Coordinates of C-alpha atoms in Angstrom, one line a residue:
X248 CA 0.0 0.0 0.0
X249 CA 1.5 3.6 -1.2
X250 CA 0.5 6.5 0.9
X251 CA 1.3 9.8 -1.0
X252 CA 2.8 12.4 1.5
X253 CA 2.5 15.9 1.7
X254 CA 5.4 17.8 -0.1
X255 CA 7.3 16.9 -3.1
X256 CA 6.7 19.6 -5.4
X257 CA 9.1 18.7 -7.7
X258 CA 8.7 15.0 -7.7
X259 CA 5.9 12.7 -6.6
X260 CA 6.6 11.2 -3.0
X261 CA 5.2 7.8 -1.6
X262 CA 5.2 6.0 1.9
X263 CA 5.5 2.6 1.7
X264 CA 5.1 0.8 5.4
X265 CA 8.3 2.5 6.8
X266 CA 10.3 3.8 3.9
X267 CA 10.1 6.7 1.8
X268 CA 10.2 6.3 -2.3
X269 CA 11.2 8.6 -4.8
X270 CA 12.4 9.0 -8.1
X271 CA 16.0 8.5 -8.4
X272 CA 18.5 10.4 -11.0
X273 CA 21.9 10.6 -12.2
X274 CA 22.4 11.9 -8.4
X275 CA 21.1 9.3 -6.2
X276 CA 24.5 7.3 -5.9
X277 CA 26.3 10.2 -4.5
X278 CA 23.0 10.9 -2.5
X279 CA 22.8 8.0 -0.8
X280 CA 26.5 7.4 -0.3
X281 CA 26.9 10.9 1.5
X282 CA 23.5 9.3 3.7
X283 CA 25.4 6.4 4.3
X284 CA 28.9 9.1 5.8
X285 CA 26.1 10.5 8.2
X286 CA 25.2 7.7 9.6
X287 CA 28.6 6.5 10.3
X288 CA 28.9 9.7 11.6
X289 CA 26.9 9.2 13.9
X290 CA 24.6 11.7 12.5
X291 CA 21.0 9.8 12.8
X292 CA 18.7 12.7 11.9
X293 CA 18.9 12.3 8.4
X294 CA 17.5 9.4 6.1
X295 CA 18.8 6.0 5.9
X296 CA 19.5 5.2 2.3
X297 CA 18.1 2.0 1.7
X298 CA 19.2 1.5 -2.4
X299 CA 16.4 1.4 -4.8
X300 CA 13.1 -0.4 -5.1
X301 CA 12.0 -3.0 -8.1
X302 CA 10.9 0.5 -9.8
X303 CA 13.8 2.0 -9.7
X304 CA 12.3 4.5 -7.0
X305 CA 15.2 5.8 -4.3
X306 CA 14.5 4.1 -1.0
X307 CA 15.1 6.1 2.1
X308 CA 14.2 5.2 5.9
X309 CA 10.9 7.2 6.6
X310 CA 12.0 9.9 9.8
X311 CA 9.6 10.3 12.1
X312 CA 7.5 14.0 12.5
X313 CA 5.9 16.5 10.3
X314 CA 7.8 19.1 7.8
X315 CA 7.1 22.6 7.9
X316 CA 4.5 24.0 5.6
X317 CA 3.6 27.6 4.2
X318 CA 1.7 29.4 6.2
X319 CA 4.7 28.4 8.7
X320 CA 2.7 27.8 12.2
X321 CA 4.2 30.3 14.9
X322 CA 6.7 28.1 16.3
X323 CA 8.9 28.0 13.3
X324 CA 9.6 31.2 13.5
X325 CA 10.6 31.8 17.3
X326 CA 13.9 32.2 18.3
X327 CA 14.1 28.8 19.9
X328 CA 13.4 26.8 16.5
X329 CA 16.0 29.6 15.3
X330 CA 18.8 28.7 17.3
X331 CA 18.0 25.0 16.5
X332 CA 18.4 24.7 13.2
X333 CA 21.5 27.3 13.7
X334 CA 23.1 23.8 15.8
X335 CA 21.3 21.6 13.3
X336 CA 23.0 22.6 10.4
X337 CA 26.3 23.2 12.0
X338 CA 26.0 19.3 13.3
X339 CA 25.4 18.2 9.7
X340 CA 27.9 20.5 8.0
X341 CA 30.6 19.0 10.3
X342 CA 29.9 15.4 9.7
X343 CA 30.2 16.3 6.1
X344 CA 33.5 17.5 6.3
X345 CA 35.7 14.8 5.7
X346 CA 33.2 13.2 3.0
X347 CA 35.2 11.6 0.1
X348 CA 32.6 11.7 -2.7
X349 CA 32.6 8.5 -5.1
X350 CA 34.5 8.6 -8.1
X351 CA 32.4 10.5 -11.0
X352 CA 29.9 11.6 -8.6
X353 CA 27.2 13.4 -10.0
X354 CA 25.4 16.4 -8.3
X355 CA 21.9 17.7 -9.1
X356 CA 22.8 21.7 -8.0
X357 CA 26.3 23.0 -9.1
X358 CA 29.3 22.9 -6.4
X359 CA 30.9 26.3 -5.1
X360 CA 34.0 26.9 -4.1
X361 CA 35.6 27.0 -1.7
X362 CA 34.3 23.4 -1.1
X363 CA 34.1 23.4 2.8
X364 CA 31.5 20.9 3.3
X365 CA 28.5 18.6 1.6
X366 CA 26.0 21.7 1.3
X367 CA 22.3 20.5 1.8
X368 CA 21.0 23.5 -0.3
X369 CA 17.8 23.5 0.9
X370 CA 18.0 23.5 4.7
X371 CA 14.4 24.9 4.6
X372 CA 11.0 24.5 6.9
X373 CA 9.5 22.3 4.2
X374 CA 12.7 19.7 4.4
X375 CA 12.9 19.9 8.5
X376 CA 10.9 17.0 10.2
X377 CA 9.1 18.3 13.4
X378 CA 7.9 16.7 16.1
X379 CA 5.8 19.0 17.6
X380 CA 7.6 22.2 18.0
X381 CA 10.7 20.5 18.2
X382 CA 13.0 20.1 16.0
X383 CA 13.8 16.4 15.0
X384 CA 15.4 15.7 11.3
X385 CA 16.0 17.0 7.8
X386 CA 15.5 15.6 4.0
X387 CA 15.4 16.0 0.8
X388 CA 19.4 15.7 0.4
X389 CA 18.8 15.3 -3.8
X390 CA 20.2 18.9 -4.6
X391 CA 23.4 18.6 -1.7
X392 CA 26.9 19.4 -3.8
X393 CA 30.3 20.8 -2.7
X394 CA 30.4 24.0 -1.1
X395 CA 31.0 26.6 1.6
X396 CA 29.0 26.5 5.2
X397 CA 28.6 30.3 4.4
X398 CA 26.5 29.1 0.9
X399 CA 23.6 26.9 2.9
X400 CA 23.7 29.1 5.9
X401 CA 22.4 32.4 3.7
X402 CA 19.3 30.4 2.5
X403 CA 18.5 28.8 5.9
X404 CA 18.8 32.6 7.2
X405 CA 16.5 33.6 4.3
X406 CA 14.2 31.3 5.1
X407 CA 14.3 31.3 9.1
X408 CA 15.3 35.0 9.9
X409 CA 13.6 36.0 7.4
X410 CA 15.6 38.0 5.3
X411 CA 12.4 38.7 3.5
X412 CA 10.9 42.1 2.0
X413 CA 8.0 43.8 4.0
X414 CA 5.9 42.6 0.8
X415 CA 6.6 38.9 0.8
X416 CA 3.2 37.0 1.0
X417 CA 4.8 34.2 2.7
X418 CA 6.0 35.0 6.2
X419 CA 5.4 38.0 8.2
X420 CA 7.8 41.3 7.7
X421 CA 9.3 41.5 11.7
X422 CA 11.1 44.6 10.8
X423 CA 14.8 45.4 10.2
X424 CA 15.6 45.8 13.5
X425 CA 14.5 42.7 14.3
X426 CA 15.5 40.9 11.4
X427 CA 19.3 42.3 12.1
X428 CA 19.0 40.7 15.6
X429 CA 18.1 37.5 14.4
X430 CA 20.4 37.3 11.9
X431 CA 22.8 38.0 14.6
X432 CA 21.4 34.9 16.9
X433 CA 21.6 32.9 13.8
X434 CA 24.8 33.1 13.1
X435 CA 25.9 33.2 16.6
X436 CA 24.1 30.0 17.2
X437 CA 25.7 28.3 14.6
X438 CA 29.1 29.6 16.0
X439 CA 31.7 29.9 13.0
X440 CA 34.3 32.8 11.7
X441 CA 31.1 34.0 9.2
X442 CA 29.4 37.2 9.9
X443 CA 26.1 38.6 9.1
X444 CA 26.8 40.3 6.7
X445 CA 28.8 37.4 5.0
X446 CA 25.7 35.2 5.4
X447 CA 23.4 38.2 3.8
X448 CA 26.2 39.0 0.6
X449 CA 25.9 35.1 -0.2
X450 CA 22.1 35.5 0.4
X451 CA 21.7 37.6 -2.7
X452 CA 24.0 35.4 -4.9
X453 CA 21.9 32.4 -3.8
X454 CA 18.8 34.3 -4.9
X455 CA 19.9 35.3 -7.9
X456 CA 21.2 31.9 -9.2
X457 CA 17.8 30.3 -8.0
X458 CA 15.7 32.9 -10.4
X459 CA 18.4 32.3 -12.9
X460 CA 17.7 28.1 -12.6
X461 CA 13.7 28.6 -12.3
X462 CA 13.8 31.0 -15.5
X463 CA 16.4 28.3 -17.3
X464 CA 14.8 25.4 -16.2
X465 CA 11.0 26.4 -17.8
X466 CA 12.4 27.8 -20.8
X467 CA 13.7 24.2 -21.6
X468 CA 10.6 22.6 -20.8
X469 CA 10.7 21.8 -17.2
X470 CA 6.7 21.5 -16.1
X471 CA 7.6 22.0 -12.3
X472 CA 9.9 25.2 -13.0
X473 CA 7.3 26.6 -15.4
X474 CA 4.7 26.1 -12.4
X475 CA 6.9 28.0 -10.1
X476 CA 7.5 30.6 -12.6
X477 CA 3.8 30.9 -13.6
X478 CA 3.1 31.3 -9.5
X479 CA 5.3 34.8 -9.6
X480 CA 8.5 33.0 -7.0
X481 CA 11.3 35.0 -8.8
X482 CA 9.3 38.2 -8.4
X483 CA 9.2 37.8 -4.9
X484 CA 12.9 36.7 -4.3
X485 CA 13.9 39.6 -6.9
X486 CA 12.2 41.9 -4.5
X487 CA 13.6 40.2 -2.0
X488 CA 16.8 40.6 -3.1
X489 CA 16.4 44.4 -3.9
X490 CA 15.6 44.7 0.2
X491 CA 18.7 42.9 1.1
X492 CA 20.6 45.2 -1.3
X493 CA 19.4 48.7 0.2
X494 CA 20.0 47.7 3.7
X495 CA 22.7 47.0 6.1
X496 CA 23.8 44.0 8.4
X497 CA 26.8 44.3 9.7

């Protein structure tokens, strides 16, 4: 029995009994050997990668908990979640630092140098597992690739702070002053020589590539990109990047 869950814009997601199925790509061997570093790691609060299924479908251990959804419910946004996935990320991005990708591994997203770590990429509400209002897991490793810490932290702060314009529809505008404190909290939390204003410069070049792939990606087809572009997203991060532009945060 498949259970379609919740998410999975960009690809159609199924539980089956205790396992989580997929489509796999080019990708999923480097996925699911970076997967199989975390655990040995000892970092348990990410997927187990469990091969592939008869389909040809990624098999992953199912985490337990809820991802965050848009509207994001109060707790995401407090300064205790905040802090958390500050020491969440940091956790991962240190058990990824002596990873030894296999030969010819293949990444989705494009690496960035300097390669510090295995960025996530999308260290985001919808791809943290909740239990609760705590804080219990993260997914969706399929776009992880070489990169700086600084590079996953700016869209985790985008998405958590939020570095977001007074306009954006999807999470209320707390105000610079409050949004500079934050960032401060965020990065202080996550406790590494990168400032906020570091975090916020890479926030804009993050933003910018991520129109730039949306706007690629539809005009060669891609039904999912075209959706998001339809929707108006690279409006909103353009104006989003605008706001980050014409302020400071240092």
């Amino acid at each position: 029995m498949e259970e379609v869950l919740s998410g999975g814009n960009m690809t159609s997601v199924v539980k089956v009994r205790d396992t989580v199925r997929r489509a796999s790509g080019p990708w999923t061997p480097a996925v699911h050997a970076l997967l199989g570093h975390l655990r040995r790691r000892g970092f348990d609060r990410a997927p187990e990668a469990l091969g592939v299924d008869e389909r040809g479908r990624e098999n992953i251990s199912l985490l337990p908990g809820s991802v965050a959804t848009y509207p994001l419910p109060e707790h995401v946004l407090s300064d205790r979640t905040l802090v958390a996935v500050a020491e969440l990320l940091r956790e991962y991005h240190d058990a990824t630092a002596d990873f030894v990708p296999p030969t010819g591994a293949h990444w989705q997203w494009p690496s960035h140098e300097p390669v510090e770590v295995l960025c996530h990429n999308d260290f985001a509400p919808y791809n943290l597992m909740f239990e609760g209002d705590r804080l219990t897991g993260v997914i969706d490793f399929d776009t992880a690739s070489p990169g700086p810490r600084v590079w996953d932290l700016a869209y985790t702060a985008y998405r958590f702070v939020p570095l977001t314009d007074p306009a954006n529809p999807d999470v209320p505008y707390p105000g610079i002053a409050e949004q500079r404190r934050r960032l401060e909290l965020f990065v202080r939390s996550y406790g590494f020589a990168i400032t906020p204003a570091d975090v916020v410069e890479v926030a804009i070049r993050r933003l910018r590539e991520l129109v730039d792939f949306i706007v690629t990606q539809a005009r060669n087809g891609d039904e999912a990109q075209q959706k998001v572009l339809d929707r108006g997203d690279t409006l909103i991060y353009e104006r989003d990047i605008a706001y980050l532009e014409a302020n400071t945060w240092s």
